[in-house]
CSV table of C-alpha atoms and ligand atoms in Angstrom, one decimal:
chain,number,residue,atom,x,y,z
W,1,MET,CA,-12.1,7.1,-21.6
W,2,LEU,CA,-9.3,4.6,-21.1
W,3,LEU,CA,-9.6,2.4,-18.0
W,4,ALA,CA,-12.7,4.2,-16.9
W,5,ARG,CA,-13.6,1.7,-14.2
W,6,LEU,CA,-10.2,1.5,-12.7
W,7,ARG,CA,-9.9,5.3,-12.6
W,8,ALA,CA,-13.3,5.5,-10.9
W,9,GLU,CA,-12.1,2.9,-8.3
W,10,VAL,CA,-9.0,5.0,-7.6
W,11,VAL,CA,-11.3,8.0,-6.9
W,12,GLY,CA,-13.5,5.9,-4.7
W,13,VAL,CA,-10.5,4.6,-2.6
W,14,GLY,CA,-9.2,8.1,-2.2
W,15,ARG,CA,-12.5,9.2,-0.8
W,16,ARG,CA,-12.7,6.2,1.6
W,17,LEU,CA,-9.2,7.1,2.8
W,18,LEU,CA,-10.4,10.7,3.4
W,19,GLN,CA,-13.6,9.6,5.2
W,20,THR,CA,-11.8,7.2,7.5
W,21,GLY,CA,-9.1,9.7,8.4
W,22,LEU,CA,-6.2,7.8,6.8
W,23,VAL,CA,-5.3,10.8,4.7
W,24,VAL,CA,-5.9,14.6,5.1
W,25,GLY,CA,-5.8,17.3,2.4
W,26,THR,CA,-3.7,16.1,-0.5
W,27,SER,CA,-1.5,13.7,1.4
W,28,GLY,CA,-0.9,10.1,0.3
W,29,ASN,CA,-1.7,8.6,-3.1
W,30,VAL,CA,-3.5,5.6,-4.6
W,31,SER,CA,-2.8,3.6,-7.8
W,32,ALA,CA,-4.0,0.4,-9.5
W,33,ARG,CA,-2.5,-1.6,-12.3
W,34,ASP,CA,-4.7,-2.9,-15.2
W,35,PRO,CA,-3.8,-6.6,-15.6
W,36,GLU,CA,-4.5,-6.5,-19.3
W,37,THR,CA,-2.5,-3.5,-20.5
W,38,GLY,CA,-0.1,-3.1,-17.5
W,39,TYR,CA,-1.1,0.6,-17.5
W,40,ILE,CA,-1.3,2.2,-14.1
W,41,ALA,CA,-4.0,4.6,-12.9
W,42,ILE,CA,-2.7,6.9,-10.2
W,43,SER,CA,-4.1,9.8,-8.2
W,44,PRO,CA,-3.1,13.2,-9.5
W,45,SER,CA,-0.6,15.4,-7.8
W,46,GLY,CA,-1.8,18.1,-5.4
W,47,MET,CA,-5.6,17.6,-5.6
W,48,GLU,CA,-7.9,17.0,-2.7
W,49,TYR,CA,-9.5,13.6,-2.8
W,50,ASP,CA,-13.1,14.9,-2.6
W,51,ARG,CA,-12.5,17.1,-5.7
W,52,ILE,CA,-11.0,14.4,-8.0
W,53,GLU,CA,-13.1,12.8,-10.7
W,54,ALA,CA,-12.2,9.8,-12.8
W,55,ASP,CA,-10.9,11.9,-15.7
W,56,ASP,CA,-8.5,13.7,-13.3
W,57,VAL,CA,-6.8,10.4,-12.7
W,58,PRO,CA,-3.8,10.1,-15.1
W,59,VAL,CA,-3.0,6.7,-16.7
W,60,VAL,CA,0.7,5.9,-17.2
W,61,ASP,CA,2.7,3.0,-18.7
W,62,GLY,CA,5.2,0.9,-16.7
W,63,GLN,CA,7.9,3.5,-17.4
W,64,GLY,CA,5.8,6.3,-16.0
W,65,ARG,CA,5.0,7.9,-19.4
W,66,ARG,CA,1.5,9.5,-19.4
W,67,VAL,CA,-0.8,7.6,-21.7
W,68,GLU,CA,-4.0,9.6,-20.9
W,69,GLY,CA,-5.2,12.3,-18.6
W,70,ARG,CA,-4.5,16.0,-18.3
W,71,ARG,CA,-3.3,16.0,-14.7
W,72,ARG,CA,0.2,15.3,-13.5
W,73,PRO,CA,0.6,12.0,-11.6
W,74,SER,CA,1.3,11.9,-7.9
W,75,THR,CA,4.9,12.9,-7.1
W,76,GLU,CA,5.3,9.4,-5.5
W,77,LEU,CA,4.9,7.8,-8.9
W,78,PRO,CA,8.5,6.4,-8.9
W,79,THR,CA,7.8,4.4,-5.7
W,80,HIS,CA,4.5,3.0,-7.2
W,81,LEU,CA,6.3,2.1,-10.5
W,82,LEU,CA,9.1,0.2,-8.6
W,83,VAL,CA,6.6,-1.7,-6.5
W,84,TYR,CA,4.7,-2.9,-9.6
W,85,ARG,CA,8.0,-3.7,-11.4
W,86,HIS,CA,9.2,-5.9,-8.6
W,87,ARG,CA,5.9,-7.4,-7.4
W,88,ALA,CA,3.9,-9.3,-10.0
W,89,ASP,CA,1.4,-10.1,-7.3
W,90,VAL,CA,0.6,-6.5,-6.6
W,91,GLY,CA,-2.3,-4.8,-8.5
W,92,ALA,CA,-2.9,-1.8,-6.2
W,93,VAL,CA,-0.8,0.5,-4.0
W,94,VAL,CA,-2.1,2.8,-1.2
W,95,HIS,CA,0.3,5.3,0.4
W,96,THR,CA,-0.8,7.2,3.5
W,97,HIS,CA,0.6,9.3,6.3
W,98,SER,CA,-1.9,7.7,8.7
W,99,THR,CA,-1.2,8.8,12.3
W,100,TYR,CA,-0.2,5.7,14.2
W,101,ALA,CA,1.7,4.0,11.4
W,102,THR,CA,3.6,7.3,11.0
W,103,VAL,CA,4.3,7.4,14.7
W,104,LEU,CA,6.0,4.0,14.4
W,105,ALA,CA,7.8,5.1,11.3
W,106,VAL,CA,9.2,8.2,13.1
W,107,LEU,CA,10.2,6.1,16.1
W,108,GLY,CA,11.8,3.6,13.7
W,109,TRP,CA,9.8,0.7,15.2
W,110,SER,CA,8.8,-2.1,13.0
W,111,LEU,CA,5.3,-3.6,13.7
W,112,PRO,CA,5.6,-7.2,15.0
W,113,PRO,CA,2.8,-9.7,14.6
W,114,ILE,CA,0.7,-9.0,17.7
W,115,LEU,CA,-2.8,-9.7,16.3
W,116,GLY,CA,-4.1,-12.6,14.1
W,117,GLU,CA,-5.9,-10.4,11.7
W,118,ALA,CA,-2.9,-8.2,11.1
W,119,ALA,CA,-0.6,-11.2,10.6
W,120,ALA,CA,-3.1,-12.7,8.1
W,121,VAL,CA,-3.6,-9.5,6.1
W,122,LEU,CA,-0.1,-8.0,6.3
W,123,GLY,CA,2.0,-11.2,6.1
W,124,GLY,CA,4.1,-10.9,9.3
W,125,GLU,CA,6.3,-8.2,10.8
W,126,VAL,CA,5.9,-4.9,9.0
W,127,ARG,CA,9.4,-3.5,8.4
W,128,VAL,CA,10.6,0.1,8.4
W,129,ALA,CA,12.1,1.2,5.0
W,130,GLU,CA,15.2,3.3,5.1
W,131,TYR,CA,14.8,7.0,4.8
W,132,ALA,CA,15.0,8.7,1.4
W,133,THR,CA,13.6,11.9,0.1
W,134,THR,CA,10.0,11.8,-1.0
W,135,GLY,CA,9.5,11.4,-4.8
W,136,THR,CA,12.9,9.7,-5.4
W,137,GLU,CA,13.7,6.4,-7.0
W,138,GLN,CA,15.8,5.6,-3.9
W,139,LEU,CA,12.6,5.8,-1.7
W,140,GLY,CA,11.1,3.3,-4.2
W,141,ARG,CA,14.0,0.9,-3.8
W,142,TYR,CA,14.0,1.0,0.0
W,143,THR,CA,10.2,0.5,-0.1
W,144,VAL,CA,10.5,-2.6,-2.4
W,145,GLU,CA,13.1,-4.0,0.0
W,146,ALA,CA,11.0,-3.5,3.1
W,147,LEU,CA,7.9,-4.9,1.4
W,148,GLU,CA,9.4,-8.2,0.5
W,149,GLY,CA,6.9,-11.0,1.3
W,150,ARG,CA,4.6,-8.4,2.9
W,151,GLN,CA,1.5,-6.4,2.1
W,152,ALA,CA,2.7,-3.3,4.0
W,153,ALA,CA,5.8,-1.3,5.0
W,154,LEU,CA,6.5,1.7,7.2
W,155,LEU,CA,8.5,4.5,5.6
W,156,ARG,CA,10.9,6.0,8.0
W,157,ASN,CA,10.1,9.6,9.0
W,158,HIS,CA,7.4,9.7,6.3
W,159,GLY,CA,4.4,7.3,6.5
W,160,ALA,CA,3.2,3.9,5.3
W,161,ILE,CA,2.5,1.9,2.2
W,162,ALA,CA,0.0,-0.9,1.7
W,163,VAL,CA,-0.4,-3.2,-1.3
W,164,GLY,CA,-2.8,-5.8,-2.5
W,165,ARG,CA,-3.8,-7.7,-5.5
W,166,ASP,CA,-6.5,-5.2,-6.1
W,167,LEU,CA,-7.7,-1.9,-4.6
W,168,ARG,CA,-10.0,-3.6,-2.1
W,169,GLU,CA,-7.2,-5.6,-0.7
W,170,ALA,CA,-4.7,-2.7,-0.6
W,171,LEU,CA,-7.3,-0.5,1.2
W,172,GLN,CA,-8.0,-3.3,3.7
W,173,ALA,CA,-4.2,-3.6,4.4
W,174,ALA,CA,-4.0,0.2,5.0
W,175,TRP,CA,-6.8,0.0,7.5
W,176,VAL,CA,-5.4,-3.0,9.3
W,177,LEU,CA,-2.0,-1.5,9.4
W,178,GLU,CA,-3.2,1.7,11.0
W,179,SER,CA,-5.5,0.1,13.6
W,180,THR,CA,-2.7,-2.4,14.6
W,181,ALA,CA,-0.1,0.3,14.8
W,182,ARG,CA,-2.4,2.1,17.2
W,183,VAL,CA,-2.8,-1.0,19.4
W,184,TYR,CA,0.9,-1.6,19.3
W,185,TRP,CA,1.9,1.9,20.2
W,186,ALA,CA,-0.5,1.9,23.2
W,187,ALA,CA,0.7,-1.6,24.3
W,188,ARG,CA,4.4,-0.5,24.0
W,189,VAL,CA,3.7,2.6,26.1
W,190,ALA,CA,1.9,0.5,28.7
W,191,GLY,CA,4.3,-2.4,28.9
W,192,SER,CA,5.8,-5.2,26.8
W,193,PRO,CA,3.4,-6.5,24.1
W,194,LEU,CA,3.2,-10.3,23.6
W,195,LEU,CA,3.9,-11.5,20.1
W,196,LEU,CA,2.2,-14.3,18.2
W,197,PRO,CA,4.5,-17.3,17.7
W,198,PRO,CA,5.9,-17.7,14.2
W,199,ASP,CA,4.0,-20.9,13.4
W,200,GLU,CA,0.7,-19.2,14.2
W,201,VAL,CA,1.7,-16.2,12.0
W,202,MET,CA,2.3,-18.7,9.1
W,203,ARG,CA,-1.0,-20.6,9.8
W,204,VAL,CA,-3.2,-17.5,9.7
W,205,ARG,CA,-1.4,-16.1,6.7
W,206,GLN,CA,-1.8,-19.3,4.7
W,207,GLY,CA,-5.5,-19.5,5.7
W,208,TYR,CA,-6.0,-15.9,4.5
W,209,LEU,CA,-4.2,-16.5,1.2
W,210,ALA,CA,-6.2,-19.7,0.6
W,211,HIS,CA,-9.5,-17.9,1.4
W,212,TYR,CA,-8.6,-14.8,-0.6
W,213,GLY,CA,-7.7,-16.9,-3.7
W,214,GLN,CA,-11.2,-18.4,-3.6
W,215,ARG,CA,-13.2,-15.3,-3.2
W,216,PRO,CA,-15.8,-14.6,-5.9
W,217,GLY,CA,-14.2,-12.9,-8.9
W,218,GLY,CA,-10.8,-14.1,-7.9
W,219,SER,CA,-8.7,-15.9,-10.4
W,220,GLY,CA,-7.7,-18.7,-8.1
W,221,PRO,CA,-5.1,-18.9,-5.4
W,222,ARG,CA,-2.0,-16.9,-6.0
W,223,SER,CA,1.2,-16.8,-4.0
W,224,VAL,CA,1.9,-13.6,-2.3
W,225,GLU,CA,4.6,-15.0,0.0
W,226,GLY,CA,6.3,-16.8,-2.8
W,227,VAL,CA,7.0,-13.6,-4.9
W,228,ARG,CA,10.5,-12.4,-4.3
W,229,THR,CA,11.8,-9.0,-5.2
W,230,SER,CA,14.6,-8.9,-7.7
W,231,PRO,CA,17.6,-6.7,-7.1
Y,1,ZN,ZN1,4.0,10.5,1.4
């Protein structure tokens, strides 16, 4: 089986999302890009996460053509493809409709840097992407725009997207996004949240990137901030 390990990891992340309540039923989707071939393993359309096995995970090329697998790829494939095309630093994408991130997305509130951990992992203020119909290329373009220099974005009237160099990092970003959105929502309801100063956001972000680059199995420091999206 082509990309057996990566496809098994996509299954594992889907189950973790289900267990931690970030997805319900068949909502959301997960993908990872193989650095050698550039092929993308993406969760199949319309299957519950606890029923998916590795061979249910289709493998597509950078144009979205199916290379292996009998299932149809997630309907959000166009957004995943555009994110990979515009972000060389991204090796995995996690899309959820997690509750508090979606609450902010429905309110049209971006998520400012309020906690050090979130600023480190997400890269600063998490923007809200313009609305476009699910499954369209336009949603992908708006998502790429909102994601610039960040590891997460909110999708207006829809949900959230988190990215990382690998699945582990994308999953972490999805968790941090949801828990911080929950804190922010409660803080906004209760009063006026205090924000971290910009120099502190930069300091914790750089510390995180330096640490992340050195983790075992990593291939050395890589710039996430420095990667710009092309038009
Ligand atoms: Zn969605």
